[in-house]
mmCIF file of C-alpha atoms and ligand atoms in Angstrom:
data_model
loop_
_atom_site.group_PDB
_atom_site.id
_atom_site.type_symbol
_atom_site.label_atom_id
_atom_site.label_comp_id
_atom_site.label_asym_id
_atom_site.label_seq_id
_atom_site.Cartn_x
_atom_site.Cartn_y
_atom_site.Cartn_z
ATOM 1 C CA MET A 23 -11.415 4.064 18.256
ATOM 2 C CA LYS A 24 -8.197 3.917 20.301
ATOM 3 C CA ASP A 25 -5.225 5.854 19.006
ATOM 4 C CA ARG A 26 -2.823 3.046 18.208
ATOM 5 C CA ASP A 27 0.795 2.865 17.149
ATOM 6 C CA LEU A 28 0.589 1.985 13.469
ATOM 7 C CA ALA A 29 4.346 1.583 12.857
ATOM 8 C CA ARG A 30 4.133 -2.165 12.856
ATOM 9 C CA VAL A 31 5.595 -5.018 10.865
ATOM 10 C CA TYR A 32 2.607 -6.834 9.425
ATOM 11 C CA LEU A 33 3.271 -10.535 8.871
ATOM 12 C CA ASP A 34 -0.334 -11.756 8.805
ATOM 13 C CA HIS A 35 -1.226 -11.489 5.103
ATOM 14 C CA GLY A 36 -3.039 -14.847 5.310
ATOM 15 C CA ALA A 37 -5.643 -13.155 7.534
ATOM 16 C CA THR A 38 -6.075 -10.131 5.307
ATOM 17 C CA THR A 39 -4.022 -7.637 3.310
ATOM 18 C CA PRO A 40 -3.873 -3.843 3.236
ATOM 19 C CA VAL A 41 -5.707 -2.246 0.304
ATOM 20 C CA HIS A 42 -3.309 -1.428 -2.560
ATOM 21 C CA PRO A 43 -3.246 2.326 -3.402
ATOM 22 C CA GLU A 44 -4.306 1.614 -7.012
ATOM 23 C CA VAL A 45 -7.216 -0.459 -5.685
ATOM 24 C CA LEU A 46 -8.274 2.425 -3.473
ATOM 25 C CA ASN A 47 -8.128 4.806 -6.453
ATOM 26 C CA ALA A 48 -10.238 2.453 -8.575
ATOM 27 C CA MET A 49 -12.851 2.300 -5.806
ATOM 28 C CA ILE A 50 -12.832 6.055 -5.184
ATOM 29 C CA GLU A 51 -13.379 6.663 -8.909
ATOM 30 C CA VAL A 52 -16.588 4.632 -8.795
ATOM 31 C CA TYR A 53 -17.712 5.998 -5.400
ATOM 32 C CA LYS A 54 -17.153 9.602 -6.465
ATOM 33 C CA GLY A 55 -18.547 9.624 -9.935
ATOM 34 C CA TYR A 56 -21.049 6.861 -10.503
ATOM 35 C CA GLN A 57 -23.437 6.174 -7.682
ATOM 36 C CA GLY A 58 -25.985 4.284 -9.768
ATOM 37 C CA ASN A 59 -27.505 0.862 -9.280
ATOM 38 C CA PRO A 60 -26.244 -1.368 -12.117
ATOM 39 C CA SER A 61 -29.781 -2.779 -12.513
ATOM 40 C CA SER A 62 -31.346 0.666 -13.183
ATOM 41 C CA LEU A 63 -32.250 1.465 -16.754
ATOM 42 C CA HIS A 64 -31.371 5.184 -16.684
ATOM 43 C CA GLU A 65 -28.025 6.649 -17.672
ATOM 44 C CA THR A 66 -26.532 6.620 -14.162
ATOM 45 C CA GLY A 67 -27.480 2.962 -13.805
ATOM 46 C CA LEU A 68 -26.049 2.118 -17.204
ATOM 47 C CA VAL A 69 -22.710 3.669 -16.269
ATOM 48 C CA ALA A 70 -22.660 1.611 -13.045
ATOM 49 C CA ALA A 71 -23.453 -1.513 -15.100
ATOM 50 C CA GLU A 72 -20.573 -0.666 -17.423
ATOM 51 C CA TYR A 73 -18.217 -0.485 -14.433
ATOM 52 C CA LEU A 74 -19.551 -3.790 -13.154
ATOM 53 C CA GLU A 75 -19.174 -5.585 -16.482
ATOM 54 C CA ALA A 76 -15.746 -4.066 -17.150
ATOM 55 C CA SER A 77 -14.630 -5.402 -13.746
ATOM 56 C CA ARG A 78 -16.032 -8.850 -14.563
ATOM 57 C CA GLU A 79 -14.205 -8.782 -17.883
ATOM 58 C CA THR A 80 -10.895 -7.761 -16.250
ATOM 59 C CA ILE A 81 -11.103 -10.568 -13.699
ATOM 60 C CA ALA A 82 -12.136 -13.139 -16.315
ATOM 61 C CA THR A 83 -9.263 -12.088 -18.587
ATOM 62 C CA VAL A 84 -6.569 -12.376 -15.914
ATOM 63 C CA MET A 85 -8.014 -15.742 -14.842
ATOM 64 C CA GLY A 86 -8.022 -16.903 -18.489
ATOM 65 C CA THR A 87 -11.776 -17.456 -18.623
ATOM 66 C CA GLU A 88 -14.999 -15.835 -19.881
ATOM 67 C CA PRO A 89 -16.940 -13.083 -18.034
ATOM 68 C CA GLY A 90 -20.034 -15.342 -18.057
ATOM 69 C CA ASN A 91 -18.182 -17.738 -15.746
ATOM 70 C CA ILE A 92 -17.874 -15.220 -12.894
ATOM 71 C CA VAL A 93 -20.518 -14.536 -10.218
ATOM 72 C CA PHE A 94 -19.706 -11.833 -7.660
ATOM 73 C CA THR A 95 -20.500 -12.533 -4.010
ATOM 74 C CA GLY A 96 -20.196 -10.740 -0.680
ATOM 75 C CA SER A 97 -17.210 -12.846 0.503
ATOM 76 C CA GLY A 98 -15.217 -16.025 0.072
ATOM 77 C CA THR A 99 -17.424 -17.602 2.736
ATOM 78 C CA GLU A 100 -20.523 -16.840 0.690
ATOM 79 C CA ALA A 101 -18.938 -18.255 -2.488
ATOM 80 C CA ASP A 102 -18.125 -21.497 -0.617
ATOM 81 C CA ASN A 103 -21.698 -21.743 0.687
ATOM 82 C CA MET A 104 -23.130 -20.985 -2.747
ATOM 83 C CA ALA A 105 -21.081 -23.762 -4.315
ATOM 84 C CA ILE A 106 -21.692 -26.431 -1.683
ATOM 85 C CA GLN A 107 -25.300 -25.772 -0.726
ATOM 86 C CA GLY A 108 -26.042 -24.799 -4.341
ATOM 87 C CA VAL A 109 -25.030 -28.246 -5.644
ATOM 88 C CA ILE A 110 -27.158 -29.920 -2.963
ATOM 89 C CA LEU A 111 -30.184 -27.834 -3.981
ATOM 90 C CA ALA A 112 -29.598 -28.582 -7.671
ATOM 91 C CA THR A 113 -29.447 -32.341 -7.036
ATOM 92 C CA GLU A 114 -32.252 -32.718 -4.505
ATOM 93 C CA ASP A 115 -34.342 -34.736 -6.979
ATOM 94 C CA GLU A 116 -31.621 -37.359 -7.351
ATOM 95 C CA VAL A 117 -32.568 -40.848 -6.333
ATOM 96 C CA GLY A 118 -31.235 -41.734 -2.860
ATOM 97 C CA LYS A 119 -29.427 -39.530 -0.423
ATOM 98 C CA GLN A 120 -26.657 -37.280 -1.723
ATOM 99 C CA HIS A 121 -23.033 -37.780 -0.704
ATOM 100 C CA VAL A 122 -20.359 -35.070 -0.445
ATOM 101 C CA ILE A 123 -16.597 -35.529 -0.116
ATOM 102 C CA THR A 124 -14.380 -32.909 1.502
ATOM 103 C CA SER A 125 -11.187 -32.850 3.563
ATOM 104 C CA SER A 126 -10.634 -32.584 7.291
ATOM 105 C CA ILE A 127 -8.473 -29.447 6.936
ATOM 106 C CA GLU A 128 -10.905 -27.135 5.124
ATOM 107 C CA HIS A 129 -11.536 -23.574 6.271
ATOM 108 C CA PRO A 130 -14.661 -23.302 8.469
ATOM 109 C CA ALA A 131 -16.491 -21.749 5.478
ATOM 110 C CA VAL A 132 -16.456 -25.240 3.922
ATOM 111 C CA LEU A 133 -16.146 -27.440 7.009
ATOM 112 C CA SER A 134 -19.079 -25.905 8.909
ATOM 113 C CA THR A 135 -21.218 -25.880 5.762
ATOM 114 C CA CYS A 136 -20.560 -29.600 5.278
ATOM 115 C CA LYS A 137 -21.311 -30.294 8.960
ATOM 116 C CA PHE A 138 -24.570 -28.355 8.574
ATOM 117 C CA LEU A 139 -25.456 -30.552 5.573
ATOM 118 C CA GLU A 140 -24.584 -33.648 7.613
ATOM 119 C CA ARG A 141 -27.089 -32.547 10.278
ATOM 120 C CA LYS A 142 -29.683 -32.264 7.485
ATOM 121 C CA GLY A 143 -29.117 -35.917 6.547
ATOM 122 C CA ILE A 144 -26.573 -35.568 3.730
ATOM 123 C CA ASP A 145 -23.714 -38.092 3.873
ATOM 124 C CA VAL A 146 -20.327 -36.374 4.146
ATOM 125 C CA THR A 147 -16.885 -37.982 3.970
ATOM 126 C CA PHE A 148 -14.136 -35.913 5.625
ATOM 127 C CA LEU A 149 -10.924 -37.216 4.050
ATOM 128 C CA PRO A 150 -7.813 -37.376 6.238
ATOM 129 C CA VAL A 151 -4.501 -35.790 5.233
ATOM 130 C CA ASN A 152 -0.943 -37.054 5.629
ATOM 131 C CA GLU A 153 1.480 -35.492 8.120
ATOM 132 C CA GLU A 154 2.356 -32.799 5.596
ATOM 133 C CA GLY A 155 -1.303 -31.872 5.150
ATOM 134 C CA ILE A 156 -1.872 -33.420 1.724
ATOM 135 C CA VAL A 157 -5.020 -35.280 0.654
ATOM 136 C CA ASP A 158 -4.350 -38.571 -1.166
ATOM 137 C CA PRO A 159 -6.105 -38.476 -4.603
ATOM 138 C CA VAL A 160 -6.409 -42.279 -4.542
ATOM 139 C CA GLU A 161 -8.215 -42.161 -1.218
ATOM 140 C CA MET A 162 -10.474 -39.479 -2.683
ATOM 141 C CA GLN A 163 -11.227 -41.667 -5.706
ATOM 142 C CA GLU A 164 -12.015 -44.627 -3.455
ATOM 143 C CA ALA A 165 -14.486 -42.511 -1.461
ATOM 144 C CA ILE A 166 -16.623 -41.753 -4.545
ATOM 145 C CA THR A 167 -19.933 -43.647 -4.620
ATOM 146 C CA PRO A 168 -22.810 -43.544 -7.125
ATOM 147 C CA ARG A 169 -24.478 -41.073 -4.715
ATOM 148 C CA THR A 170 -21.564 -38.601 -4.681
ATOM 149 C CA VAL A 171 -22.723 -35.250 -6.063
ATOM 150 C CA LEU A 172 -19.872 -32.983 -4.972
ATOM 151 C CA ILE A 173 -16.199 -33.020 -4.015
ATOM 152 C CA SER A 174 -14.861 -29.886 -2.318
ATOM 153 C CA ILE A 175 -11.130 -29.770 -1.575
ATOM 154 C CA MET A 176 -9.311 -26.519 -0.864
ATOM 155 C CA HIS A 177 -6.513 -25.418 -3.209
ATOM 156 C CA ALA A 178 -4.205 -24.123 -0.470
ATOM 157 C CA ASN A 179 -4.635 -24.350 3.269
ATOM 158 C CA ASN A 180 -4.998 -21.117 5.197
ATOM 159 C CA GLU A 181 -3.019 -22.293 8.240
ATOM 160 C CA ILE A 182 -0.151 -24.438 6.998
ATOM 161 C CA GLY A 183 -0.158 -23.265 3.362
ATOM 162 C CA THR A 184 -0.160 -26.781 1.859
ATOM 163 C CA VAL A 185 -1.101 -26.816 -1.830
ATOM 164 C CA GLN A 186 -3.213 -29.816 -2.855
ATOM 165 C CA PRO A 187 -2.871 -31.755 -6.158
ATOM 166 C CA ILE A 188 -6.123 -30.209 -7.394
ATOM 167 C CA GLU A 189 -5.534 -30.879 -11.123
ATOM 168 C CA GLU A 190 -5.201 -34.604 -10.419
ATOM 169 C CA MET A 191 -8.234 -34.642 -8.133
ATOM 170 C CA SER A 192 -10.501 -32.627 -10.432
ATOM 171 C CA LYS A 193 -9.682 -34.994 -13.315
ATOM 172 C CA ILE A 194 -10.664 -38.004 -11.193
ATOM 173 C CA SER A 195 -13.836 -36.174 -10.184
ATOM 174 C CA ARG A 196 -14.735 -35.217 -13.769
ATOM 175 C CA ASP A 197 -14.101 -38.780 -14.973
ATOM 176 C CA ALA A 198 -16.542 -39.982 -12.297
ATOM 177 C CA GLY A 199 -19.134 -37.382 -13.342
ATOM 178 C CA VAL A 200 -18.924 -35.544 -10.003
ATOM 179 C CA ILE A 201 -18.868 -31.740 -9.605
ATOM 180 C CA PHE A 202 -15.541 -30.532 -8.176
ATOM 181 C CA HIS A 203 -15.293 -27.338 -6.134
ATOM 182 C CA THR A 204 -12.137 -25.799 -4.734
ATOM 183 C CA ASP A 205 -11.814 -23.071 -2.117
ATOM 184 C CA ALA A 206 -9.024 -20.970 -3.656
ATOM 185 C CA VAL A 207 -9.379 -18.032 -1.267
ATOM 186 C CA GLN A 208 -5.743 -18.348 -0.154
ATOM 187 C CA SER A 209 -4.189 -19.227 -3.520
ATOM 188 C CA PHE A 210 -6.061 -16.862 -5.865
ATOM 189 C CA GLY A 211 -3.584 -14.417 -7.427
ATOM 190 C CA LYS A 212 -0.638 -16.082 -5.685
ATOM 191 C CA ILE A 213 -0.114 -19.303 -7.661
ATOM 192 C CA PRO A 214 -1.591 -20.531 -11.002
ATOM 193 C CA LEU A 215 -5.213 -21.661 -10.785
ATOM 194 C CA PRO A 216 -6.319 -25.223 -11.632
ATOM 195 C CA LEU A 217 -8.751 -24.219 -14.406
ATOM 196 C CA ASP A 218 -7.305 -25.686 -17.615
ATOM 197 C CA GLY A 219 -8.365 -28.898 -19.338
ATOM 198 C CA ASN A 220 -9.828 -31.126 -16.675
ATOM 199 C CA GLY A 221 -9.865 -28.241 -14.206
ATOM 200 C CA VAL A 222 -12.343 -27.554 -11.448
ATOM 201 C CA HIS A 223 -16.049 -26.912 -12.055
ATOM 202 C CA LEU A 224 -16.368 -24.337 -9.263
ATOM 203 C CA LEU A 225 -13.837 -22.115 -7.482
ATOM 204 C CA SER A 226 -14.182 -19.552 -4.673
ATOM 205 C CA ALA A 227 -12.019 -16.455 -4.194
ATOM 206 C CA SER A 228 -12.002 -13.346 -2.023
ATOM 207 C CA ALA A 229 -10.710 -9.814 -2.703
ATOM 208 C CA HIS A 230 -9.283 -9.018 0.729
ATOM 209 C CA LYS A 231 -6.550 -11.653 0.519
ATOM 210 C CA ILE A 232 -5.026 -9.925 -2.540
ATOM 211 C CA TYR A 233 -4.906 -6.264 -1.431
ATOM 212 C CA GLY A 234 -8.533 -5.701 -2.416
ATOM 213 C CA PRO A 235 -11.465 -4.619 -0.226
ATOM 214 C CA LYS A 236 -13.061 -6.775 2.450
ATOM 215 C CA GLY A 237 -16.556 -8.119 1.817
ATOM 216 C CA VAL A 238 -16.195 -8.921 -1.896
ATOM 217 C CA GLY A 239 -15.777 -12.407 -3.347
ATOM 218 C CA LEU A 240 -16.482 -14.454 -6.429
ATOM 219 C CA LEU A 241 -17.569 -17.883 -7.520
ATOM 220 C CA TYR A 242 -16.019 -19.098 -10.781
ATOM 221 C CA MET A 243 -18.182 -21.580 -12.669
ATOM 222 C CA ALA A 244 -16.662 -23.342 -15.690
ATOM 223 C CA ASN A 245 -18.938 -23.476 -18.737
ATOM 224 C CA GLY A 246 -21.297 -20.882 -17.233
ATOM 225 C CA GLY A 247 -22.087 -23.330 -14.418
ATOM 226 C CA MET A 248 -23.989 -25.860 -16.479
ATOM 227 C CA GLU A 249 -23.836 -29.143 -18.372
ATOM 228 C CA GLY A 250 -23.995 -29.144 -22.174
ATOM 229 C CA ASP A 251 -27.735 -29.864 -21.884
ATOM 230 C CA GLY A 252 -28.266 -26.647 -19.897
ATOM 231 C CA LYS A 253 -28.729 -28.358 -16.518
ATOM 232 C CA PRO A 254 -27.290 -25.957 -13.892
ATOM 233 C CA TRP A 255 -24.740 -27.310 -11.406
ATOM 234 C CA ILE A 256 -25.960 -25.031 -8.637
ATOM 235 C CA LYS A 257 -29.219 -23.431 -7.552
ATOM 236 C CA PRO A 258 -29.234 -20.124 -5.637
ATOM 237 C CA ILE A 259 -29.117 -20.257 -1.853
ATOM 238 C CA LEU A 260 -30.417 -16.680 -1.487
ATOM 239 C CA HIS A 261 -33.759 -15.528 -2.894
ATOM 240 C CA GLY A 262 -34.499 -12.097 -4.255
ATOM 241 C CA GLY A 263 -33.919 -10.290 -7.541
ATOM 242 C CA GLY A 264 -32.329 -11.749 -10.669
ATOM 243 C CA HIS A 265 -28.825 -10.314 -10.218
ATOM 244 C CA GLU A 266 -25.675 -12.225 -11.185
ATOM 245 C CA HIS A 267 -27.260 -14.629 -13.684
ATOM 246 C CA GLY A 268 -30.114 -15.171 -11.217
ATOM 247 C CA LEU A 269 -27.682 -16.920 -8.853
ATOM 248 C CA ARG A 270 -26.875 -14.226 -6.300
ATOM 249 C CA PRO A 271 -29.645 -11.739 -5.625
ATOM 250 C CA ALA A 272 -28.555 -8.372 -4.134
ATOM 251 C CA THR A 273 -27.466 -5.067 -5.614
ATOM 252 C CA GLU A 274 -23.851 -5.567 -6.608
ATOM 253 C CA ASN A 275 -21.127 -3.748 -4.653
ATOM 254 C CA THR A 276 -19.871 -1.968 -7.792
ATOM 255 C CA PRO A 277 -17.061 0.046 -6.106
ATOM 256 C CA GLY A 278 -15.855 -2.989 -4.172
ATOM 257 C CA ILE A 279 -15.975 -5.130 -7.308
ATOM 258 C CA ALA A 280 -13.988 -2.475 -9.233
ATOM 259 C CA GLY A 281 -11.421 -2.693 -6.418
ATOM 260 C CA PHE A 282 -11.401 -6.496 -6.676
ATOM 261 C CA ALA A 283 -10.787 -6.240 -10.438
ATOM 262 C CA LYS A 284 -7.832 -3.868 -9.952
ATOM 263 C CA ALA A 285 -6.415 -6.094 -7.179
ATOM 264 C CA ALA A 286 -6.752 -9.205 -9.382
ATOM 265 C CA GLU A 287 -5.149 -7.429 -12.330
ATOM 266 C CA ILE A 288 -2.133 -6.463 -10.199
ATOM 267 C CA ALA A 289 -1.914 -9.911 -8.561
ATOM 268 C CA PHE A 290 -2.103 -11.931 -11.775
ATOM 269 C CA THR A 291 0.128 -9.689 -13.919
ATOM 270 C CA THR A 292 2.885 -9.660 -11.274
ATOM 271 C CA MET A 293 2.333 -13.234 -10.090
ATOM 272 C CA GLU A 294 5.497 -14.752 -11.466
ATOM 273 C CA SER A 295 7.929 -12.220 -10.006
ATOM 274 C CA GLU A 296 6.096 -11.834 -6.685
ATOM 275 C CA MET A 297 5.752 -15.605 -6.307
ATOM 276 C CA ALA A 298 9.536 -16.034 -6.752
ATOM 277 C CA ARG A 299 10.340 -13.096 -4.444
ATOM 278 C CA GLU A 300 8.042 -14.280 -1.657
ATOM 279 C CA ARG A 301 9.194 -17.888 -2.024
ATOM 280 C CA ASP A 302 12.831 -16.776 -1.508
ATOM 281 C CA LEU A 303 11.865 -14.782 1.570
ATOM 282 C CA ARG A 304 9.782 -17.668 2.931
ATOM 283 C CA ASP A 305 12.635 -20.142 2.445
ATOM 284 C CA MET A 306 15.118 -17.793 4.082
ATOM 285 C CA LEU A 307 12.774 -17.399 7.066
ATOM 286 C CA ILE A 308 12.179 -21.162 7.370
ATOM 287 C CA ASP A 309 15.899 -21.976 7.146
ATOM 288 C CA ARG A 310 16.850 -19.334 9.734
ATOM 289 C CA VAL A 311 14.150 -20.314 12.218
ATOM 290 C CA LEU A 312 14.866 -24.045 11.985
ATOM 291 C CA GLU A 313 18.632 -23.480 12.237
ATOM 292 C CA GLU A 314 18.682 -20.857 14.969
ATOM 293 C CA ILE A 315 15.819 -21.815 17.281
ATOM 294 C CA PRO A 316 16.248 -25.175 19.034
ATOM 295 C CA GLU A 317 13.273 -27.559 19.101
ATOM 296 C CA SER A 318 11.471 -25.717 16.308
ATOM 297 C CA HIS A 319 9.334 -27.570 13.785
ATOM 298 C CA LEU A 320 7.892 -26.605 10.376
ATOM 299 C CA ASN A 321 4.213 -27.507 9.886
ATOM 300 C CA GLY A 322 3.068 -28.439 6.372
ATOM 301 C CA HIS A 323 5.065 -29.483 3.299
ATOM 302 C CA ARG A 324 8.553 -27.999 2.837
ATOM 303 C CA THR A 325 7.955 -26.953 -0.800
ATOM 304 C CA LYS A 326 4.326 -27.726 -1.740
ATOM 305 C CA ARG A 327 3.122 -24.686 0.157
ATOM 306 C CA LEU A 328 2.008 -21.144 -0.604
ATOM 307 C CA PRO A 329 4.950 -18.865 -1.420
ATOM 308 C CA ASN A 330 4.026 -16.555 1.461
ATOM 309 C CA ASN A 331 3.291 -19.075 4.224
ATOM 310 C CA ALA A 332 5.468 -20.416 7.026
ATOM 311 C CA ASN A 333 3.939 -22.206 10.013
ATOM 312 C CA PHE A 334 6.093 -23.297 12.935
ATOM 313 C CA SER A 335 5.675 -25.045 16.254
ATOM 314 C CA PHE A 336 8.014 -24.461 19.185
ATOM 315 C CA LYS A 337 8.310 -26.962 22.026
ATOM 316 C CA GLY A 338 7.604 -25.637 25.501
ATOM 317 C CA VAL A 339 5.983 -22.441 24.217
ATOM 318 C CA GLU A 340 2.324 -21.474 24.206
ATOM 319 C CA GLY A 341 1.252 -19.944 20.852
ATOM 320 C CA GLU A 342 -0.993 -17.249 22.332
ATOM 321 C CA SER A 343 1.740 -16.015 24.685
ATOM 322 C CA LEU A 344 4.247 -15.920 21.835
ATOM 323 C CA LEU A 345 1.799 -13.984 19.648
ATOM 324 C CA MET A 346 1.200 -11.412 22.413
ATOM 325 C CA ARG A 347 4.937 -10.947 23.047
ATOM 326 C CA LEU A 348 5.624 -10.485 19.347
ATOM 327 C CA SER A 349 2.695 -8.087 19.117
ATOM 328 C CA MET A 350 4.178 -5.996 21.949
ATOM 329 C CA ALA A 351 7.456 -5.955 20.030
ATOM 330 C CA GLY A 352 5.635 -4.597 16.935
ATOM 331 C CA TYR A 353 5.068 -7.771 14.908
ATOM 332 C CA ASP A 354 1.638 -8.968 13.744
ATOM 333 C CA VAL A 355 1.502 -12.750 13.263
ATOM 334 C CA SER A 356 -1.090 -15.389 14.085
ATOM 335 C CA THR A 357 -1.462 -18.670 15.859
ATOM 336 C CA GLY A 358 -3.776 -21.206 14.257
ATOM 337 C CA SER A 359 -6.090 -19.573 11.707
ATOM 338 C CA ALA A 360 -7.034 -15.930 12.108
ATOM 339 C CA CYS A 361 -10.727 -16.762 12.192
ATOM 340 C CA SER A 362 -10.306 -18.965 15.260
ATOM 341 C CA SER A 363 -7.356 -17.252 16.898
ATOM 342 C CA LYS A 364 -9.552 -15.852 19.655
ATOM 343 C CA SER A 365 -10.408 -19.355 20.871
ATOM 344 C CA ASN A 366 -8.042 -21.619 22.760
ATOM 345 C CA ALA A 367 -9.014 -24.779 20.886
ATOM 346 C CA ILE A 368 -6.189 -26.607 19.152
ATOM 347 C CA SER A 369 -6.426 -25.996 15.435
ATOM 348 C CA HIS A 370 -8.283 -28.768 13.562
ATOM 349 C CA VAL A 371 -5.619 -28.562 10.855
ATOM 350 C CA LEU A 372 -2.719 -29.228 13.228
ATOM 351 C CA GLU A 373 -4.742 -32.033 14.780
ATOM 352 C CA ALA A 374 -5.400 -33.530 11.315
ATOM 353 C CA ILE A 375 -1.677 -33.637 10.471
ATOM 354 C CA GLY A 376 -1.131 -35.563 13.717
ATOM 355 C CA LEU A 377 0.901 -32.918 15.520
ATOM 356 C CA PRO A 378 1.217 -33.801 19.235
ATOM 357 C CA GLY A 379 -0.809 -31.456 21.491
ATOM 358 C CA SER A 380 2.351 -29.993 23.056
ATOM 359 C CA LEU A 381 3.569 -28.802 19.630
ATOM 360 C CA ALA A 382 0.122 -27.811 18.333
ATOM 361 C CA GLN A 383 -0.249 -25.452 21.329
ATOM 362 C CA GLY A 384 2.935 -23.679 20.323
ATOM 363 C CA SER A 385 2.173 -22.922 16.691
ATOM 364 C CA LEU A 386 2.857 -19.679 14.877
ATOM 365 C CA ARG A 387 1.790 -18.676 11.351
ATOM 366 C CA VAL A 388 3.879 -16.084 9.538
ATOM 367 C CA THR A 389 2.415 -14.932 6.222
ATOM 368 C CA ILE A 390 4.527 -12.486 4.247
ATOM 369 C CA GLY A 391 3.365 -10.011 1.614
ATOM 370 C CA ARG A 392 4.296 -7.334 -0.900
ATOM 371 C CA SER A 393 5.789 -5.015 1.711
ATOM 372 C CA THR A 394 7.901 -7.702 3.424
ATOM 373 C CA THR A 395 11.679 -7.388 3.044
ATOM 374 C CA LYS A 396 14.677 -9.540 3.901
ATOM 375 C CA SER A 397 15.821 -7.188 6.660
ATOM 376 C CA MET A 398 12.350 -7.224 8.243
ATOM 377 C CA LEU A 399 12.494 -11.014 8.428
ATOM 378 C CA LYS A 400 16.046 -11.011 9.805
ATOM 379 C CA ASP A 401 14.967 -8.666 12.614
ATOM 380 C CA PHE A 402 11.816 -10.718 13.131
ATOM 381 C CA THR A 403 13.799 -13.946 13.520
ATOM 382 C CA MET A 404 16.012 -12.324 16.171
ATOM 383 C CA GLU A 405 12.961 -11.056 18.081
ATOM 384 C CA LEU A 406 11.304 -14.466 17.757
ATOM 385 C CA GLU A 407 14.381 -16.198 19.184
ATOM 386 C CA LYS A 408 14.421 -13.748 22.101
ATOM 387 C CA CYS A 409 10.687 -14.151 22.859
ATOM 388 C CA ILE A 410 10.936 -17.947 22.725
ATOM 389 C CA GLY A 411 13.991 -17.888 25.021
ATOM 390 C CA ASP A 412 12.102 -15.705 27.537
ATOM 391 C CA LEU A 413 8.973 -17.874 27.440
ATOM 392 C CA ARG A 414 10.925 -21.094 27.786
ATOM 393 C CA ALA A 415 12.844 -19.662 30.725
ATOM 394 C CA MET A 416 9.493 -19.182 32.500
ATOM 395 C CA SER A 417 7.972 -22.492 31.427
ATOM 396 C CA PRO A 418 7.972 -25.411 33.900
ATOM 397 C CA LEU A 419 7.287 -27.676 30.905
ATOM 398 C CA TRP A 420 10.540 -26.619 29.310
ATOM 399 C CA GLU A 421 12.570 -27.064 32.519
ATOM 400 C CA GLU A 422 11.249 -30.589 32.940
ATOM 401 C CA LYS A 423 12.908 -31.684 29.696
HETATM 402 N N1 LIG B 28 -11.523 -19.946 2.737
HETATM 403 C C1 LIG B 28 -10.257 -19.786 3.137
HETATM 404 C C2 LIG B 28 -9.242 -20.818 2.798
HETATM 405 C C3 LIG B 28 -9.881 -18.649 3.875
HETATM 406 O O1 LIG B 28 -8.630 -18.502 4.280
HETATM 407 C C4 LIG B 28 -10.879 -17.692 4.181
HETATM 408 C C5 LIG B 28 -10.542 -16.505 5.007
HETATM 409 O O2 LIG B 28 -9.660 -16.536 5.830
HETATM 410 C C6 LIG B 28 -12.184 -17.904 3.707
HETATM 411 C C7 LIG B 28 -12.470 -19.044 2.996
HETATM 412 C C8 LIG B 28 -13.271 -16.904 3.968
HETATM 413 O O3 LIG B 28 -13.135 -15.790 3.115
HETATM 414 P P1 LIG B 28 -13.883 -14.427 3.502
HETATM 415 O O4 LIG B 28 -13.107 -13.828 4.627
HETATM 416 O O5 LIG B 28 -13.830 -13.597 2.254
HETATM 417 O O6 LIG B 28 -15.264 -14.789 3.860
#
């Protein structure tokens, strides 16, 4: 591995977060002392199982639910696949072809899964969003047909941070007798979850977005994932042993899950103060950028957005070039979503909100986190202004204006 300069200002918490020291300690405790397989019947296995169940209990408690409603997975992507493909498998006997409703701005973990189902002959409706990136609940209701078996709408968007009216949509879905899933990978531990009353049936989350380890996720299933009559909402998409209520075969990643539990405990117990702190920083950043940098544009809703997300477009500037300049100056940010930032394609999210190509090319996502301070953002804004000035000075597109 190259010896790199690590003294950087990290403003890409939407891509992933550094592991919290207490999370690391929780994982080391399990790694060092209890190497058992939680399915083994001997003492070492029983201790590992105790760690696993204690972690499940911690996460359930901070989420305000029961441990039996939590299935651990290997990632947020896997939880999304389990929910979506799992509902299709559980409803394959239903008369007529199944129909799924989702939105056009989902993360690829949902979008590609739905496109895969479409290729297999399942009907999928990809709902549009308005220019602020919000799905219209009425349009969603109108898309429901007697064949609809699943609605999957993300809680908060990973690129532009928009928070959807999930409570309203899950109520409509429940009233229509349709399973509602939400991808809450970006919102989990950052804003309150839509679980109460008429809340979602299924919800995906991932540890590495909340200062936990990479490669650990969960699928929340209300009511243990079944109707009152015991009919399961999902069937497993992987086949193997009977782990995780028979829904997710594979030896559980006990140390990683213990880290996830510690990360969730910290995130949920400090949510209110951290949410307010990050929201203030975000608003300060947005105000400064829009005021100080000419021809700058905020993508997404001004207030209905994640407390840590700001996404801008700058006329006459190419996003990749801006990212590289900022990176050379010591700032880590992203353009488009992290997962697709190595491709030059215009983000499907920016396209869905109707952003003209010239602005979509010049987009920049800044996602703040626990270590971000006001002075960091002030310095960042000055550097951003300088980089944009330099790039515009070299851009024939900008001179033409
Ligand atoms: N869903 C959303 C909204 C995300 O932002 C991400 C990751 O960026 C995922 C799903 C995938 O999660 P994971 O990286 O744990 O597979």
